[in-house]
Coordinates of C-alpha atoms in Angstrom, one line a residue:
M1422 CA -15.2 72.0 288.6
T1423 CA -17.5 74.9 289.4
T1424 CA -19.8 76.5 286.8
E1425 CA -20.4 79.9 288.5
P1426 CA -20.0 82.9 286.2
P1427 CA -16.2 83.7 286.0
K1428 CA -15.1 87.2 287.1
P1429 CA -12.9 89.3 284.8
G1430 CA -9.4 87.8 284.8
D1431 CA -10.6 84.5 286.2
R1432 CA -8.2 81.9 284.9
R1433 CA -9.9 78.9 286.4
P1434 CA -11.8 77.9 283.2
L1435 CA -8.5 77.9 281.3
A1436 CA -6.7 76.0 284.0
W1437 CA -9.5 73.3 283.9
T1438 CA -9.2 73.2 280.1
V1439 CA -5.5 72.6 280.2
A1440 CA -5.9 70.0 282.9
A1441 CA -8.4 68.2 280.6
A1442 CA -5.8 68.3 277.8
V1443 CA -3.1 66.8 280.1
V1444 CA -5.4 64.0 281.4
G1445 CA -6.6 63.2 277.9
L1446 CA -3.1 63.1 276.4
A1447 CA -2.1 60.7 279.2
L1448 CA -5.0 58.4 278.4
V1449 CA -4.2 58.5 274.7
G1450 CA -0.5 57.8 275.4
Q1451 CA -1.2 54.8 277.6
A1452 CA -3.7 53.4 275.1
A1453 CA -1.2 53.9 272.3
T1454 CA 1.3 51.7 273.9
S1455 CA -1.0 49.0 275.2
S1456 CA -2.4 47.3 272.1
S1457 CA -1.0 45.8 268.9
A1458 CA -1.8 47.2 265.5
T1459 CA -5.4 47.2 264.3
Y1460 CA -6.1 45.7 261.0
D1461 CA -6.0 49.0 259.2
E1462 CA -2.8 50.2 261.0
T1463 CA -0.8 47.3 259.6
T1464 CA -1.7 48.4 256.1
Y1465 CA -1.0 52.1 256.7
L1466 CA 2.3 51.5 258.4
N1467 CA 3.5 49.3 255.5
V1468 CA 2.2 51.9 252.9
G1469 CA 3.9 54.7 254.9
A1470 CA 7.2 52.9 255.1
R1471 CA 7.2 52.2 251.3
W1472 CA 6.3 55.8 250.5
W1473 CA 9.0 57.2 252.8
R1474 CA 11.7 55.0 251.3
E1475 CA 10.6 54.5 247.7
G1476 CA 8.0 57.2 247.0
D1477 CA 5.3 54.7 246.3
R1478 CA 1.8 56.0 247.0
V1479 CA -0.3 54.3 244.3
G1480 CA -1.3 51.1 246.1
I1481 CA -3.2 52.9 248.9
T1482 CA -5.3 54.7 246.3
R1483 CA -6.2 51.5 244.4
M1484 CA -7.4 50.2 247.8
G1485 CA -9.9 53.1 248.0
S1486 CA -8.1 55.3 250.7
P1487 CA -7.0 58.9 250.6
L1488 CA -3.4 60.1 250.3
L1489 CA -2.9 62.5 253.1
F1490 CA -3.9 61.3 256.6
W1491 CA -1.2 58.6 257.0
K1492 CA 1.5 61.0 255.8
I1493 CA 0.5 63.6 258.4
Q1494 CA 0.6 61.0 261.1
Q1495 CA 3.8 59.1 260.1
A1496 CA 6.1 61.6 258.3
P1497 CA 7.2 63.5 261.5
V1498 CA 8.0 60.3 263.3
F1499 CA 9.9 58.8 260.3
W1500 CA 11.9 62.0 259.9
A1501 CA 12.8 61.9 263.6
L1502 CA 13.8 58.2 263.5
D1503 CA 16.1 58.9 260.5
R1504 CA 17.7 61.8 262.3
L1505 CA 18.2 59.6 265.4
G1506 CA 19.8 56.8 263.4
R1507 CA 16.8 54.5 263.9
G1508 CA 15.7 54.3 260.3
D1509 CA 16.0 50.5 260.5
L1510 CA 12.6 50.5 262.2
I1511 CA 11.1 51.9 259.0
D1512 CA 13.0 49.7 256.7
D1513 CA 12.1 46.4 258.4
Q1514 CA 8.3 46.5 258.3
P1515 CA 6.2 44.7 259.3
R1516 CA 8.7 42.5 261.2
R1517 CA 9.5 45.4 263.6
Q1518 CA 6.0 46.7 263.8
A1519 CA 5.8 46.1 267.6
E1520 CA 8.6 48.7 268.0
L1521 CA 7.5 51.3 265.4
L1522 CA 3.8 51.3 266.2
P1523 CA 3.8 53.0 269.6
L1524 CA 6.2 55.6 268.3
A1525 CA 4.0 56.4 265.3
R1526 CA 0.9 56.5 267.5
L1527 CA 2.5 58.8 270.1
G1528 CA 3.9 61.0 267.3
A1529 CA 0.4 61.5 265.9
S1530 CA -1.3 62.3 269.2
W1531 CA -1.0 66.0 268.5
I1532 CA -3.9 65.7 266.0
W1533 CA -6.2 64.5 268.9
L1534 CA -5.0 67.5 270.9
A1535 CA -5.7 69.9 268.1
G1536 CA -9.3 68.5 268.1
L1537 CA -9.6 69.2 271.8
A1538 CA -8.4 72.8 271.3
L1539 CA -10.9 73.4 268.5
V1540 CA -13.8 72.0 270.5
A1541 CA -12.9 74.0 273.6
W1542 CA -12.5 77.2 271.6
W1543 CA -15.8 76.7 269.8
A1544 CA -17.7 76.0 273.0
G1545 CA -16.1 79.0 274.7
R1546 CA -17.2 81.3 271.8
L1547 CA -20.7 80.0 272.0
N1548 CA -21.3 79.5 275.7
G1549 CA -18.6 81.1 277.7
P1550 CA -15.4 80.1 279.6
W1551 CA -16.9 77.3 281.8
A1552 CA -18.5 75.7 278.7
M1553 CA -15.0 75.7 277.2
A1554 CA -13.7 73.8 280.1
Y1555 CA -16.6 71.4 280.3
A1556 CA -16.4 70.6 276.6
A1557 CA -12.7 69.9 276.9
W1558 CA -13.4 67.4 279.7
L1559 CA -16.2 65.7 277.7
Y1560 CA -13.8 65.3 274.8
A1561 CA -10.9 64.1 276.9
L1562 CA -13.0 61.5 278.7
S1563 CA -14.7 60.1 275.7
P1564 CA -13.8 56.4 275.3
N1565 CA -14.4 56.6 271.5
L1566 CA -12.3 59.7 270.9
V1567 CA -9.5 58.5 273.2
A1568 CA -9.5 55.1 271.4
H1569 CA -9.1 56.5 267.9
G1570 CA -6.8 59.3 269.1
A1571 CA -4.4 56.5 270.1
L1572 CA -4.4 54.9 266.6
V1573 CA -2.7 55.8 263.3
T1574 CA -5.9 55.4 261.2
M1575 CA -8.0 58.0 259.3
E1576 CA -10.6 58.5 262.0
T1577 CA -9.0 61.2 264.2
P1578 CA -7.5 63.2 261.3
V1579 CA -10.9 63.4 259.5
T1580 CA -12.7 64.1 262.8
V1581 CA -10.4 67.1 263.6
A1582 CA -10.5 68.4 260.0
T1583 CA -14.3 68.1 260.1
T1584 CA -14.5 70.1 263.3
A1585 CA -12.4 72.8 261.7
S1586 CA -14.6 72.9 258.6
F1587 CA -17.9 73.1 260.5
L1588 CA -16.4 75.6 262.9
A1589 CA -15.5 77.9 260.0
F1590 CA -18.9 77.5 258.5
W1591 CA -20.5 78.5 261.8
G1592 CA -18.3 81.6 261.6
F1593 CA -19.6 82.3 258.1
L1594 CA -23.3 81.9 259.2
T1595 CA -22.7 84.0 262.3
T1596 CA -20.7 86.9 260.7
G1597 CA -21.6 86.6 257.0
R1598 CA -17.9 87.0 256.2
R1599 CA -16.9 85.1 253.1
R1600 CA -13.4 84.3 254.3
W1601 CA -15.0 81.9 256.8
F1602 CA -16.9 80.2 253.9
W1603 CA -13.7 79.7 251.9
A1604 CA -11.8 78.5 255.0
S1605 CA -14.6 76.0 255.7
A1606 CA -14.3 74.7 252.1
A1607 CA -10.5 74.4 252.3
A1608 CA -10.8 72.5 255.6
A1609 CA -13.4 70.3 254.0
G1610 CA -10.8 69.5 251.3
L1611 CA -8.4 68.5 254.1
A1612 CA -11.1 66.3 255.6
F1613 CA -11.6 64.7 252.1
S1614 CA -7.9 64.0 251.9
C1615 CA -8.2 62.1 255.2
K1616 CA -11.4 60.2 254.6
F1617 CA -13.9 60.2 251.7
T1618 CA -16.8 60.5 254.1
A1619 CA -16.3 64.2 253.7
A1620 CA -18.0 64.0 250.3
V1621 CA -21.3 64.4 252.2
Y1622 CA -20.3 67.6 253.9
P1623 CA -21.3 70.0 251.0
P1624 CA -24.9 68.9 250.9
I1625 CA -25.1 68.9 254.7
L1626 CA -23.7 72.4 255.0
G1627 CA -25.8 73.5 252.1
L1628 CA -29.0 72.4 253.9
V1629 CA -27.9 74.0 257.1
W1630 CA -27.1 77.3 255.1
W1631 CA -30.5 77.1 253.3
A1632 CA -32.4 76.6 256.6
D1633 CA -30.4 79.3 258.4
G1634 CA -31.9 82.3 256.5
L1635 CA -35.2 80.8 255.8
S1636 CA -38.2 82.8 256.8
R1637 CA -41.7 81.5 257.3
D1638 CA -43.1 84.7 255.7
A1639 CA -41.0 84.4 252.5
N1640 CA -43.1 83.9 249.4
L1641 CA -42.4 81.1 246.9
A1642 CA -40.3 83.4 244.6
G1643 CA -38.1 84.4 247.6
R1644 CA -37.6 80.8 248.6
L1645 CA -36.7 79.8 245.1
R1646 CA -34.2 82.7 244.8
R1647 CA -32.6 81.6 248.1
T1648 CA -32.5 78.0 247.0
A1649 CA -30.7 79.0 243.8
R1650 CA -28.3 81.2 245.7
V1651 CA -27.4 78.5 248.2
A1652 CA -27.1 75.9 245.4
M1653 CA -24.6 78.1 243.6
G1654 CA -22.7 78.7 246.8
T1655 CA -22.6 75.0 247.5
G1656 CA -21.2 74.4 244.1
A1657 CA -18.5 76.9 244.7
F1658 CA -17.8 75.2 248.1
V1659 CA -17.3 71.9 246.2
L1660 CA -14.9 73.4 243.8
I1661 CA -12.8 75.0 246.6
M1662 CA -12.9 71.7 248.5
L1663 CA -11.6 69.7 245.6
A1664 CA -9.0 72.2 244.8
S1665 CA -7.8 72.2 248.4
D1666 CA -7.6 68.4 248.3
F1667 CA -5.6 68.5 245.1
A1668 CA -3.2 71.0 246.5
L1669 CA -2.8 69.2 249.8
T1670 CA -2.0 65.9 248.1
G1671 CA 0.8 67.6 246.1
F1672 CA -1.2 67.8 242.8
A1673 CA -0.8 64.0 242.5
T1674 CA -2.5 62.4 239.5
L1675 CA -3.3 58.9 238.5
P1676 CA -5.5 57.3 235.7
L1677 CA -8.6 55.5 236.8
S1678 CA -7.4 52.3 235.2
P1679 CA -4.1 50.7 236.3
R1680 CA -3.5 49.4 232.7
S1681 CA -3.7 50.6 229.2
G1682 CA -4.9 49.0 226.0
R1683 CA -8.2 47.1 225.8
H1684 CA -10.9 47.8 228.3
P1685 CA -13.7 45.2 227.9
S1686 CA -15.8 46.8 230.6
A1687 CA -15.8 50.1 228.7
S1688 CA -17.1 48.5 225.5
G1689 CA -19.7 46.5 227.5
W1690 CA -21.0 49.5 229.4
F1691 CA -20.7 52.3 226.9
G1692 CA -21.1 50.5 223.5
A1693 CA -20.0 52.8 220.7
L1694 CA -18.6 55.3 223.2
G1695 CA -16.3 52.6 224.5
P1696 CA -13.1 54.0 222.9
L1697 CA -13.9 57.4 224.5
A1698 CA -14.5 55.8 227.9
A1699 CA -11.2 53.9 227.5
R1700 CA -9.4 57.1 226.9
I1701 CA -10.9 58.6 230.0
Y1702 CA -9.9 55.6 232.0
E1703 CA -6.3 56.1 231.0
T1704 CA -6.2 59.9 231.5
P1705 CA -4.5 61.0 234.7
I1706 CA -6.9 62.8 237.1
P1707 CA -6.4 64.0 240.7
Q1708 CA -5.3 60.9 242.6
D1709 CA -7.8 61.1 245.4
W1710 CA -10.6 61.1 242.9
V1711 CA -9.3 57.7 241.7
G1712 CA -9.4 56.5 245.4
F1713 CA -12.9 57.9 245.8
A1714 CA -14.1 56.1 242.7
A1715 CA -12.6 52.9 244.1
Q1716 CA -14.4 53.5 247.4
I1717 CA -17.7 54.0 245.6
R1718 CA -17.2 50.6 244.0
H1719 CA -16.6 49.1 247.4
Q1720 CA -19.7 50.7 248.8
A1721 CA -21.8 49.5 245.8
S1722 CA -20.7 45.9 246.4
G1723 CA -21.3 46.1 250.2
G1724 CA -19.2 44.3 252.8
P1725 CA -19.7 41.6 255.5
G1726 CA -21.2 43.0 258.7
Y1727 CA -22.2 41.6 262.1
L1728 CA -25.1 42.8 264.3
L1729 CA -26.9 41.1 267.1
G1730 CA -25.6 37.7 266.1
E1731 CA -26.5 38.0 262.4
R1732 CA -24.0 38.2 259.5
R1733 CA -25.0 40.1 256.4
M1734 CA -23.6 41.6 253.2
G1735 CA -24.9 45.1 252.7
G1736 CA -25.6 46.2 256.2
W1737 CA -28.6 47.3 258.2
R1738 CA -30.4 50.6 258.2
Y1739 CA -30.5 50.6 262.1
Y1740 CA -26.9 49.5 262.5
Y1741 CA -25.7 52.9 263.7
L1742 CA -28.7 53.3 266.0
V1743 CA -27.7 50.1 267.8
A1744 CA -24.0 51.1 267.8
L1745 CA -24.7 54.5 269.4
A1746 CA -26.9 52.8 272.0
V1747 CA -24.2 50.4 273.2
K1748 CA -21.0 52.3 272.5
T1749 CA -22.0 55.6 274.1
P1750 CA -21.7 56.2 277.9
P1751 CA -25.3 56.2 279.1
L1752 CA -25.1 59.5 281.0
I1753 CA -24.4 61.3 277.7
W1754 CA -28.0 60.6 276.9
L1755 CA -29.0 62.3 280.2
L1756 CA -27.0 65.4 279.1
A1757 CA -28.7 65.4 275.7
A1758 CA -32.2 65.0 277.3
C1759 CA -31.4 67.9 279.7
R1760 CA -30.2 70.1 276.8
I1761 CA -33.5 69.5 275.0
R1762 CA -35.5 70.1 278.1
L1763 CA -33.6 73.3 278.7
D1764 CA -34.3 74.9 275.3
G1765 CA -36.9 72.7 273.7
L1766 CA -36.3 70.5 270.6
R1767 CA -37.7 73.0 268.2
A1768 CA -35.6 75.8 269.5
C1769 CA -32.5 73.6 269.5
L1770 CA -33.1 73.0 265.8
T1771 CA -34.3 76.4 264.7
R1772 CA -33.5 79.3 267.0
Q1773 CA -30.5 78.7 269.2
P1774 CA -27.2 80.1 268.1
D1775 CA -25.8 76.6 267.9
R1776 CA -28.7 75.1 265.9
M1777 CA -26.4 74.1 263.1
L1778 CA -24.7 71.6 265.4
L1779 CA -27.8 69.5 266.0
Q1780 CA -28.9 70.0 262.4
A1781 CA -25.6 68.7 261.0
V1782 CA -25.4 65.8 263.4
L1783 CA -28.9 64.6 262.6
I1784 CA -28.4 64.9 258.8
F1785 CA -25.1 63.1 258.9
F1786 CA -26.7 60.3 261.0
L1787 CA -29.5 59.9 258.5
I1788 CA -27.1 59.8 255.5
A1789 CA -24.9 57.3 257.2
S1790 CA -27.8 55.1 258.2
A1791 CA -29.5 55.2 254.8
G1792 CA -26.4 55.1 252.5
S1793 CA -23.7 52.9 254.1
S1794 CA -23.5 49.3 252.9
R1795 CA -20.3 48.5 254.9
N1796 CA -21.2 48.5 258.6
Y1797 CA -17.8 48.1 260.2
G1798 CA -18.1 50.3 263.3
V1799 CA -19.3 53.3 265.2
R1800 CA -16.1 55.0 264.1
Y1801 CA -18.0 56.1 261.0
L1802 CA -20.0 58.5 263.1
L1803 CA -16.9 59.9 264.9
P1804 CA -16.6 63.1 262.8
M1805 CA -19.8 64.3 264.4
V1806 CA -18.8 63.7 268.0
P1807 CA -17.0 67.0 268.5
L1808 CA -20.1 68.9 267.3
A1809 CA -22.2 66.9 269.8
V1810 CA -19.8 67.8 272.6
V1811 CA -20.0 71.6 271.7
W1812 CA -23.8 71.3 271.6
L1813 CA -23.9 69.7 275.0
S1814 CA -21.6 72.4 276.5
R1815 CA -24.6 74.8 276.4
L1816 CA -25.6 73.2 279.7
A1817 CA -22.5 74.7 281.4
R1818 CA -23.6 78.3 280.6
I1819 CA -25.3 78.8 284.0
E1820 CA -27.8 81.7 284.1
G1821 CA -29.7 82.7 287.2
E1822 CA -29.1 82.9 290.9
A1823 CA -26.3 80.6 292.1
G1824 CA -28.5 79.2 294.9
S1825 CA -31.6 78.5 292.9
R1826 CA -33.0 75.0 292.6
A1827 CA -32.7 75.0 288.8
V1828 CA -29.0 76.0 288.9
K1829 CA -28.3 73.4 291.6
L1830 CA -30.0 70.7 289.5
R1831 CA -28.1 71.7 286.4
R1832 CA -24.8 71.5 288.2
L1833 CA -25.8 68.1 289.5
V1834 CA -26.5 66.9 285.9
L1835 CA -23.2 68.4 284.7
G1836 CA -21.3 66.6 287.4
A1837 CA -23.1 63.3 286.7
G1838 CA -22.3 63.6 283.0
L1839 CA -18.6 64.1 283.6
L1840 CA -18.6 61.3 286.2
G1841 CA -20.2 59.0 283.7
Q1842 CA -17.5 59.7 281.2
A1843 CA -14.8 59.1 283.7
V1844 CA -16.3 55.8 284.8
A1845 CA -16.7 54.7 281.2
V1846 CA -13.1 55.4 280.2
A1847 CA -11.7 54.0 283.4
S1848 CA -13.7 50.8 283.0
V1849 CA -11.8 49.9 279.8
H1850 CA -8.5 51.7 280.3
P1851 CA -6.0 51.3 278.6
E1852 CA -8.1 49.6 275.9
P1853 CA -10.8 52.2 275.2
L1854 CA -11.5 50.8 271.7
T1855 CA -13.3 47.8 273.4
Y1856 CA -15.8 50.0 275.3
F1857 CA -19.4 48.9 275.6
N1858 CA -21.7 50.4 278.2
A1859 CA -23.3 48.5 281.1
F1860 CA -26.6 48.1 279.3
A1861 CA -24.8 46.1 276.6
G1862 CA -23.1 43.9 279.2
G1863 CA -19.7 45.5 278.9
R1864 CA -17.1 44.1 276.6
I1865 CA -18.2 40.5 277.2
G1866 CA -21.8 41.2 276.3
G1867 CA -20.7 43.4 273.5
R1868 CA -19.2 40.5 271.6
L1869 CA -22.7 39.3 270.9
I1870 CA -23.8 42.7 269.6
L1871 CA -21.1 44.2 267.4
A1872 CA -17.7 43.2 266.1
D1873 CA -14.8 44.5 264.0
S1874 CA -13.6 47.9 265.0
N1875 CA -16.2 48.2 267.7
L1876 CA -14.3 45.6 269.8
D1877 CA -11.8 43.3 268.0
W1878 CA -10.0 45.1 265.2
G1879 CA -7.1 42.7 265.4
Q1880 CA -5.4 44.7 268.2
G1881 CA -5.3 42.0 270.8
L1882 CA -1.8 40.5 270.3
R1883 CA -0.1 42.5 273.0
S1884 CA -2.8 41.5 275.4
L1885 CA -2.3 37.9 274.5
G1886 CA 1.4 38.2 274.9
R1887 CA 1.0 39.6 278.4
L1888 CA -1.3 36.7 279.2
Q1889 CA 1.2 34.2 277.9
R1890 CA 4.0 35.7 280.0
A1891 CA 1.8 35.7 283.2
R1892 CA 0.5 32.1 282.5
P1893 CA 3.1 30.1 280.6
E1894 CA 0.7 27.2 280.1
F1895 CA -1.1 29.3 277.5
R1896 CA 2.0 29.3 275.3
D1897 CA 1.0 25.8 274.1
L1898 CA -2.2 26.8 272.3
T1899 CA -3.7 27.1 268.8
L1900 CA -4.6 30.7 267.9
Y1901 CA -7.2 31.7 265.4
D1902 CA -6.3 35.3 264.9
F1903 CA -8.2 38.0 263.0
G1904 CA -5.5 40.4 261.6
D1905 CA -3.0 41.0 258.9
V1906 CA 0.3 40.6 260.6
D1907 CA 2.3 37.6 261.9
P1908 CA 1.6 37.3 265.7
A1909 CA 5.2 36.1 266.1
Y1910 CA 6.3 39.7 265.6
Y1911 CA 4.6 40.4 269.0
G1912 CA 6.2 37.4 270.7
I1913 CA 3.1 35.1 270.5
A1914 CA 3.9 31.4 270.9
G1915 CA 1.8 28.5 269.7
D1916 CA 0.2 27.1 266.5
V1917 CA -1.0 30.3 264.8
H1918 CA -3.6 30.6 262.0
V1919 CA -4.2 34.2 260.8
I1920 CA -7.5 35.0 259.0
N1921 CA -7.8 38.4 257.3
A1922 CA -10.6 40.1 255.4
D1923 CA -9.4 38.9 252.0
E1924 CA -11.7 36.5 250.1
G1925 CA -10.7 33.1 248.9
Q1926 CA -8.4 32.1 251.8
P1927 CA -8.1 28.3 252.5
P1928 CA -9.9 27.4 255.7
P1929 CA -7.7 26.8 258.7
P1930 CA -7.6 23.4 260.5
R1931 CA -10.9 22.5 262.2
V1932 CA -11.4 23.5 265.8
E1933 CA -12.2 19.8 266.6
D1934 CA -8.8 18.7 265.2
V1935 CA -6.7 21.0 267.5
S1936 CA -3.9 19.1 269.2
T1937 CA -2.7 21.7 271.7
P1938 CA -4.2 21.8 275.3
Y1939 CA -5.7 25.2 274.6
L1940 CA -7.2 27.2 271.7
A1941 CA -7.7 30.9 271.4
V1942 CA -10.1 32.7 269.1
S1943 CA -10.4 36.4 268.1
A1944 CA -13.9 37.9 268.7
S1945 CA -14.3 39.0 265.2
L1946 CA -13.9 35.5 264.0
Q1947 CA -16.0 33.7 266.6
H1948 CA -18.9 36.2 266.6
G1949 CA -18.1 38.6 263.8
P1950 CA -18.2 38.5 260.1
W1951 CA -14.7 37.4 259.2
G1952 CA -14.5 33.7 260.2
P1953 CA -15.8 31.0 257.9
E1954 CA -19.6 30.6 258.4
G1955 CA -20.3 28.1 261.2
F1956 CA -16.6 27.3 261.7
F1957 CA -16.6 28.1 265.4
R1958 CA -20.0 26.7 266.2
S1959 CA -18.5 24.0 268.5
L1960 CA -17.5 26.8 270.9
D1961 CA -21.1 27.9 271.4
G1962 CA -22.1 27.4 275.0
R1963 CA -18.5 26.8 276.1
T1964 CA -17.1 28.9 278.9
P1965 CA -13.6 30.3 278.2
V1966 CA -10.9 29.5 280.8
A1967 CA -9.4 32.9 280.3
W1968 CA -9.7 36.2 278.4
T1969 CA -7.1 38.6 277.2
D1970 CA -7.2 41.8 279.3
D1971 CA -8.9 43.6 276.5
A1972 CA -11.5 40.8 276.0
T1973 CA -10.8 40.5 272.3
I1974 CA -9.5 36.9 272.5
A1975 CA -11.1 34.1 274.4
I1976 CA -9.1 31.0 275.4
Y1977 CA -10.7 27.6 275.7
R1978 CA -9.5 24.2 277.0
T1979 CA -9.4 21.9 274.0
A1980 CA -10.7 19.0 276.1
D1981 CA -13.8 21.0 277.0
V1982 CA -14.5 21.8 273.3
R1983 CA -14.3 18.1 272.3
A1984 CA -16.5 17.0 275.2
E1985 CA -20.3 16.6 274.6
P1986 CA -22.2 19.7 275.7
A1987 CA -23.9 19.3 279.0
R1988 CA -27.6 18.4 278.8
P1989 CA -30.0 20.6 280.7
Q1990 CA -31.4 19.0 283.8

């Protein structure tokens, strides 16, 4: 890919952009068919099938999840299956999950493609045609974007809706046209109906808006007037956002409480106002608001997390800093450093036309780091990745003489950045969810740093099935599996013990009591937060005899586990 200024009518940037879309879709397609369902996908497929057949959509809200994203992903596929006479795949869930899952994933891949189109268009508007092409390739070769683009979870829908909302808000800041403001708020409502993370977008965009027109020469009265004006505008943004969510979810309502009658908690919390609070509990409100309230309760109670060998309830303030360090291809940081070197950090934050991108990314990161008590994965930062890609595309706007040293150096950096992305995604293809960079020790080293959706989200059953077919001796094993579906549905043989994220499960048989020649353990149980505390300690220091090809499941020889550990010489 060249970066020389295009001549009028030059279609090469568009051709490179289309090529990026084709390559990216191929990567997403192969990833979609390679793995079994992640933990969350099992839930969403079951919920989607019940909704499609019975109209039930209450359970997902009580869990604390939005209403729309899984419908957008699954409804077109379900409609097509019914028309083709294959509705039995929908009816027989989760037993036929292995057949339905890749169809649902492939059918939802258009959402990932829509994200690429938005990113490319935004980069082109800011920085020209070659920046459009470059941004498209950065997006298409991102291991994290490809990984979640191949799943039917909420991450890609909320990421694409977020991109649309922030793009429209950039249009508002650039042109001053209110229609872009309302479009941004409506898109934020779409994002909220995909993931409740979008609740932080109004304050982020309000801060960006306030800073955009701020003048150092403004007196205190002027600043106060601007603050009041922005606050009122942000309030209007919230109202349109909530109205958009309510409309997109079909004006569905649900009471906060699943039951009527006595509410002891209302009396305990509100005293004499208990009867009024009980009535509010039983009054139907927009259904996504009920789900949001449930999610707030989850966040308040925290959740088990894993970082650098430590398990903790409530998370770490530096969790996402570590996650970014080990889950981002290293040469992306080179691109970021060069972008800052090109314009200067202060200019990137205050003067450049794309300043809102870096501002929004940094504010979001600070909110996520300070406010999240449930550290489950780098995926929580995914909505900001497209903004970061557009911000980096500024490097592809080459200015100056083609043969100058500065231009040659910039092109070298651009090429290195794309090469780094290509090497990163190729190193884990077709299992991009398991990507860890070389500084983390790759996927094997990553097991000791992060768990859950960073590596083993319960998606390794297809990989284990491939291994059992290639090496039949591994069919006689004991499997400790992190997930929420019967491994037999994926053809897994052996003595199977499934451990999910629910509390109060009876402990499985001890590792030391295994009677099969081999035992296999999911990474999120052995090193992550979901296995019983200390349950797999006898595996410490043991070398697996095999790994699944995605490195999410390690296989040990039982005799080695029972043997006394070797003493150092």
